[in-house]
Coordinates of C-alpha atoms and ligand atoms in Angstrom, one line a residue:
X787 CA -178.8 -59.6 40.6
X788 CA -178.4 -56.6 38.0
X789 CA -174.4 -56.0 37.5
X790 CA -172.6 -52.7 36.6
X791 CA -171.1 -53.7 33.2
X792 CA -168.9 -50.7 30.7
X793 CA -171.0 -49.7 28.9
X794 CA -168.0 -48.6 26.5
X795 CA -167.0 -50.0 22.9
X796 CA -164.4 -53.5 23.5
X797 CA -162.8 -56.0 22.4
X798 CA -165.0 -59.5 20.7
X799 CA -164.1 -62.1 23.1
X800 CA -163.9 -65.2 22.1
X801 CA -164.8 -68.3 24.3
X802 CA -163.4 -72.1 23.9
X803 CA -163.2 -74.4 26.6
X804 CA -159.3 -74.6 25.2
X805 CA -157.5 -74.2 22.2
X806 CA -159.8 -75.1 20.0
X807 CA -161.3 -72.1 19.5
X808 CA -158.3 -70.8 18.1
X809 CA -158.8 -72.6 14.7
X810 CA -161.9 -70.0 14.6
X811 CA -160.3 -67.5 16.1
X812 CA -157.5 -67.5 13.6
X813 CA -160.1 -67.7 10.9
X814 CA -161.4 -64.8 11.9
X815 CA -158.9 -62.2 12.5
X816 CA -158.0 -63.0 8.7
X817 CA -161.3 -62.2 8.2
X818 CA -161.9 -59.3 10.2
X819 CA -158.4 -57.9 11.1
X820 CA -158.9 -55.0 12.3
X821 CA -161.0 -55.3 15.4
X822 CA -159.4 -56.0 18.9
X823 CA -160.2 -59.6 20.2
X824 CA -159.7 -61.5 23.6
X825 CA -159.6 -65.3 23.6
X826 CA -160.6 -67.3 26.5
X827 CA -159.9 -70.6 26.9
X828 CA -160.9 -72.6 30.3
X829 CA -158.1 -75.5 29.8
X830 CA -158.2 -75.9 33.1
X831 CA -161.6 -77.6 32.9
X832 CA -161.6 -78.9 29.4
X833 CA -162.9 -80.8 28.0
X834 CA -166.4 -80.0 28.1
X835 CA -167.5 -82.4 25.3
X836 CA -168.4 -85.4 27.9
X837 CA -169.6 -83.0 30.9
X838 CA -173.4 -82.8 31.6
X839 CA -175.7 -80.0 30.6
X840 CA -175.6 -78.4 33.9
X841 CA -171.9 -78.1 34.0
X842 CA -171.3 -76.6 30.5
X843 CA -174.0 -74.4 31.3
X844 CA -172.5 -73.2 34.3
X845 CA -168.8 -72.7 33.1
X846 CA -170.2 -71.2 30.1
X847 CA -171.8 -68.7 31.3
X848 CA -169.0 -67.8 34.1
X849 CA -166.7 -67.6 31.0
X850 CA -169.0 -65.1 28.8
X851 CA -170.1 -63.0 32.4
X852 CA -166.0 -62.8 33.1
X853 CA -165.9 -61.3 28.8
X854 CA -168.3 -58.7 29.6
X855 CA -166.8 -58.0 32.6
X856 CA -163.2 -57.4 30.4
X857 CA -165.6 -54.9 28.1
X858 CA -166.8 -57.2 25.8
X859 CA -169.7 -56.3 23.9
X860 CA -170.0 -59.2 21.6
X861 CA -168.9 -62.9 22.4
X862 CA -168.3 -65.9 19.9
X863 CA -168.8 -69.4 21.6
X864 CA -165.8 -70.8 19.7
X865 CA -167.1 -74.1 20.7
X866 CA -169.7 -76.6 19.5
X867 CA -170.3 -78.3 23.1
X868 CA -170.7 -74.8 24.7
X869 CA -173.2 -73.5 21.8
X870 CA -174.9 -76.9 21.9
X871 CA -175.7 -76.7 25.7
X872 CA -175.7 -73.1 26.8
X873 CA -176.2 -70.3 24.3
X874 CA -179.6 -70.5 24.2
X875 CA -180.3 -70.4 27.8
X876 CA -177.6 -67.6 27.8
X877 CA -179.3 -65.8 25.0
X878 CA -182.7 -66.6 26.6
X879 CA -182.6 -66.0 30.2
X880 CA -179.2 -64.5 30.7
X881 CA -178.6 -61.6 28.6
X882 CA -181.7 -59.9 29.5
X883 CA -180.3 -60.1 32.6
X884 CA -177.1 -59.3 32.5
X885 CA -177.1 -56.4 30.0
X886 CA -179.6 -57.0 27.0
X887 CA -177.5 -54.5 24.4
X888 CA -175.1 -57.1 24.6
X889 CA -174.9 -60.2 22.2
X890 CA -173.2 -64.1 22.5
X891 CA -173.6 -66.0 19.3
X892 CA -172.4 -69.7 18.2
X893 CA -170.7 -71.6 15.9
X894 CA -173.3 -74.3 15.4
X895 CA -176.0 -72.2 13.6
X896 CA -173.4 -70.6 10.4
X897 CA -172.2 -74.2 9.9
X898 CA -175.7 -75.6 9.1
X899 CA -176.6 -72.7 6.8
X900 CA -173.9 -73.8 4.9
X901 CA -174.7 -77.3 4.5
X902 CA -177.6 -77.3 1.9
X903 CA -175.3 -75.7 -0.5
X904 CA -172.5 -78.1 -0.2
X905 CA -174.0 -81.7 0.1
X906 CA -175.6 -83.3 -3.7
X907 CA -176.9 -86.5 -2.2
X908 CA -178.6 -84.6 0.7
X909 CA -177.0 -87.3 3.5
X910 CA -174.6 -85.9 5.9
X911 CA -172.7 -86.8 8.8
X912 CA -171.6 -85.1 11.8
X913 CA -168.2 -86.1 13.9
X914 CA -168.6 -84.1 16.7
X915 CA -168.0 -84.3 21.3
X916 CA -170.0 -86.9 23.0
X917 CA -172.4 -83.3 24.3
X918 CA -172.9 -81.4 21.5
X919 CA -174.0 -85.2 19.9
X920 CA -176.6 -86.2 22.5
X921 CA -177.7 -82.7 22.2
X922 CA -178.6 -83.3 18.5
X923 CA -178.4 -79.8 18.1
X924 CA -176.7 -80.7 14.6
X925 CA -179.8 -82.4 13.2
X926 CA -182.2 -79.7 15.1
X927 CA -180.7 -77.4 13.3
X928 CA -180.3 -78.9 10.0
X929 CA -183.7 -80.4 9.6
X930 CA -184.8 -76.7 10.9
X931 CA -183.2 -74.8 7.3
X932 CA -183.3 -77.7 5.0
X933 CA -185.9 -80.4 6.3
X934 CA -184.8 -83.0 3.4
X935 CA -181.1 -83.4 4.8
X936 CA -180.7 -86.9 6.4
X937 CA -178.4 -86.3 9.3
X938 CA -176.0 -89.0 10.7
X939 CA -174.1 -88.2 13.4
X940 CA -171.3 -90.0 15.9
X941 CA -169.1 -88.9 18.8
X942 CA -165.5 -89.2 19.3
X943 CA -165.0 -88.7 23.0
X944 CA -160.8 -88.6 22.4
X945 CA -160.7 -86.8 19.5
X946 CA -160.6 -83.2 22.2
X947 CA -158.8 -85.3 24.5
X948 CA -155.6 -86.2 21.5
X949 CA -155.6 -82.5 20.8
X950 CA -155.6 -80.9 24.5
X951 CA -153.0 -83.1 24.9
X952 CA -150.9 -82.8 22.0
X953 CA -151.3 -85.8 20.2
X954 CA -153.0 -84.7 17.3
X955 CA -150.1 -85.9 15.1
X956 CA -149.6 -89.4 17.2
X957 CA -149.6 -92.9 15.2
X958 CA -152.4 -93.4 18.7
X959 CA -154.5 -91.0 17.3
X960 CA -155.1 -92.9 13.6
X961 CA -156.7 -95.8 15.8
X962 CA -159.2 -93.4 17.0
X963 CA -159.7 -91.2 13.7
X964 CA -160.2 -94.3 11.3
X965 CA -162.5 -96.0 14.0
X966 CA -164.6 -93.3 14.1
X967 CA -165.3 -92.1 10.3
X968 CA -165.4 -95.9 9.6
X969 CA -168.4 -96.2 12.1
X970 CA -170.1 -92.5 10.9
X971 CA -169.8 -93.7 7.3
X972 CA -171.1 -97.0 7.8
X973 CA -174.3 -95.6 9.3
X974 CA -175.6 -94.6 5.7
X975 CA -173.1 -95.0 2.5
X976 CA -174.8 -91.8 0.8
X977 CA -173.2 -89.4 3.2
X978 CA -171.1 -87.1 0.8
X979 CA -170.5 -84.6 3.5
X980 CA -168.8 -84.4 6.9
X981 CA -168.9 -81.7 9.6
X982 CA -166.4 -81.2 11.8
X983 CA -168.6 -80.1 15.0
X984 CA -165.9 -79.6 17.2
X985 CA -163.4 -76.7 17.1
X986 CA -160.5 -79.1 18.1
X987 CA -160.9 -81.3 15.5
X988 CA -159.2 -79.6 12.6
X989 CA -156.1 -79.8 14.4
X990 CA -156.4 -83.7 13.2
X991 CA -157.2 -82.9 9.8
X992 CA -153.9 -84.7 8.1
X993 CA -155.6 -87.9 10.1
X994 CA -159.2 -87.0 8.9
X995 CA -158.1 -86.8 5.2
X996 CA -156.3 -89.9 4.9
X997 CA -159.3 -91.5 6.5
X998 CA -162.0 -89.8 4.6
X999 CA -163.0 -91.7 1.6
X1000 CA -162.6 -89.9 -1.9
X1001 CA -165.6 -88.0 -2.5
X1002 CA -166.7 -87.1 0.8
X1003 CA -166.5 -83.0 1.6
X1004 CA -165.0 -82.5 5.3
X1005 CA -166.5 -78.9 6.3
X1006 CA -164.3 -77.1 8.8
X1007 CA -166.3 -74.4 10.5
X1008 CA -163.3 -71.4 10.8
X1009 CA -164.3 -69.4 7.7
X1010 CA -168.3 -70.5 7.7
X1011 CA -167.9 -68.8 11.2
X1012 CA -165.8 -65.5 10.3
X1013 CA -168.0 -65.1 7.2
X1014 CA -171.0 -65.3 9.2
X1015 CA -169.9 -63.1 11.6
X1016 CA -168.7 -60.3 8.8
X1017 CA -172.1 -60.8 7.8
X1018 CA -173.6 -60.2 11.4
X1019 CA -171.4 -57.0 12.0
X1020 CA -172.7 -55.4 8.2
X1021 CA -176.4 -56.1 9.2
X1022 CA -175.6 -54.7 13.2
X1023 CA -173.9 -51.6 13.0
X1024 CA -175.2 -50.7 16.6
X1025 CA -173.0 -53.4 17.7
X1026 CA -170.4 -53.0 15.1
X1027 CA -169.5 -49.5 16.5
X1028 CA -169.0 -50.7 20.0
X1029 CA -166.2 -53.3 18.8
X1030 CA -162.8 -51.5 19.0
X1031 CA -160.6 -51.7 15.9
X1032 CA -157.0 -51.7 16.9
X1033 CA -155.9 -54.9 15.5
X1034 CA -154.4 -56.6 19.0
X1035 CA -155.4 -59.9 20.3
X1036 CA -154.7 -60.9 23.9
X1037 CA -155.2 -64.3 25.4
X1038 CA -156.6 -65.5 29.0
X1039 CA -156.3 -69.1 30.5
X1040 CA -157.7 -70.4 33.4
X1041 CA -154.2 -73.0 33.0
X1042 CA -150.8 -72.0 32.9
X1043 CA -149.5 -69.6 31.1
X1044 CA -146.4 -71.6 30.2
X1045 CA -148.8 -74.8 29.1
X1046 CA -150.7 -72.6 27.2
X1047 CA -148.1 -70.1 25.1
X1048 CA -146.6 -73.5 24.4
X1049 CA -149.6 -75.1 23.4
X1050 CA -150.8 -72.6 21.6
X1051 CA -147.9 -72.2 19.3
X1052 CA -149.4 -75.2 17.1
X1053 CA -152.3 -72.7 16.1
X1054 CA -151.0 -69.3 15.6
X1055 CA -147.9 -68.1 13.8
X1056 CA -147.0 -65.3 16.0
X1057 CA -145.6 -64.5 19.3
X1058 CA -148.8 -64.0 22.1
X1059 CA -149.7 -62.2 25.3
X1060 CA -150.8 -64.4 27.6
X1061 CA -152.1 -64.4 31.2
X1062 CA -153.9 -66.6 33.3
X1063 CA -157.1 -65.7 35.3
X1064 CA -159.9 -67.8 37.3
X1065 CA -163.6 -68.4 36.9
Ligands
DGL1363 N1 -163.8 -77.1 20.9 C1 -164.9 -77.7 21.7 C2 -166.1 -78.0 20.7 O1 -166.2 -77.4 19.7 C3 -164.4 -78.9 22.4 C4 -165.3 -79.3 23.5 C5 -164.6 -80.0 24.6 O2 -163.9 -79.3 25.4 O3 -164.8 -81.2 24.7 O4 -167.0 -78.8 21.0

């Protein structure tokens, strides 16, 4: 069924299925300060990383339906798991639908572009959610810009679960960190890159250093993203106008606002306007 959507310039929402998304998000607005922003993040439900196709699919697309709804003309998936599993379908079947002026773009494709520049020995690795792995989007993608890139990849199913939870800086979390980098890096010992391909996961970067052989490049995807997307808005003006430019941010949970301002005070350095909504 066709829906009434404003048609009017808004906010770029931006969409994690927590608080990942805010190590983008935070990236971004140094990037692109003066445009208005909403962050959603569905903590309720997260994580997404070991739910089925179906599912992400699903909340997803409630999440970017309930941005346009909020006047969003333009939405980031601030989330590897979600641009792994829904934002082609969205992009595909959805937004013709829904209102095809209007765009939702991912994180997974500026990452990749980025890659062929960085890596000498042309073997990479990818630590990423149990989803976004088994749906080798990463190597998709790679081998889909730079065919000669061998792509290694392994999931770390607790990595979201240590940061949702605030653990990130627990001695519980090195067990997990080392384990997993030990068994990426023993897949092919010419990997001299490493993408994080989760949003969450630079929140354990301390851990990921001191566990990362010398030599190896981690890539974080926060300024690959926000460059990406100043490049998108230069080559779109249509869709640059209809992004306010007011420099506020405001946040929406589908959790509690307490658990969330509180939460959410690791990422951000200011003071935030929070409140909580359903999906
Ligand atoms: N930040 C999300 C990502 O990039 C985490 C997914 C999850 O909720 O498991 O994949």
């Amino acid at each position: 069924m066709k829906q009434t959507l404003p048609s009017a310039p808004g906010p770029i929402g931006v969409f994690d299925s927590g608080y990942g998304g805010l190590t983008i998000l935070s990236k971004i607005r140094e990037t692109l300060p003066q445009y208005d922003y909403i962050y959603l993040g569905d903590n309720a439900r997260a994580p997404y990383g070991t739910r089925s196709f179906e599912i992400v699919y699903e909340f997803t697309l409630q999440a970017v339906t309930r941005l346009f709804g909020m006047g969003c003309q333009l939405v980031i998936l601030a989330c590897n798991t979600a641009s792994a599993k829904a934002l082609r379908t969205i992009q595909i079947n959805d937004l013709p639908r829904l209102d095809p002026t209007r765009r939702v773009l991912g994180v997974i494709r500026p990452t990749v572009e980025c890659i062929g520049s960085i890596t000498h020995s042309r073997h990479i690795g990818v630590l990423a959610t149990a989803g976004t792995i088994k749906s080798e989007s990463y190597p998709l993608e790679v081998h889909k810009l730079f065919p000669d890139i061998k792509v290694s990849s392994e999931a770390c199913p607790l990595w979201v679960p240590l940061v949702e939870n605030n653990e990130a800086q627990s001695e519980g979390a090195d067990y997990f960190v080392r384990q997993d980098i030990q068994r990426l890096l023993a897949k092919d010992e010419q990997i001299d890159t490493v993408i994080l391909g989760c949003t969450h996961f630079p929140l354990l970067l301390p851990k990921i250093k001191q566990y990362m052989p010398e030599g190896i490049t981690t890539v974080t995807q926060g300024e690959l993203v926000a460059k990406s997307l100043k490049d998108y808005l230069a080559r779109h003006p249509e869709m640059e106008k209809k992004c306010t430019k007011g420099g506020r941010c405001v946040y929406r949970t589908t959790e509690s606002e307490k658990k969330f301002t509180e939460s959410a005070s690791a990422f951000l350095n200011e003071s935030i306007r929070v409140e909580r909504i359903e999906l």
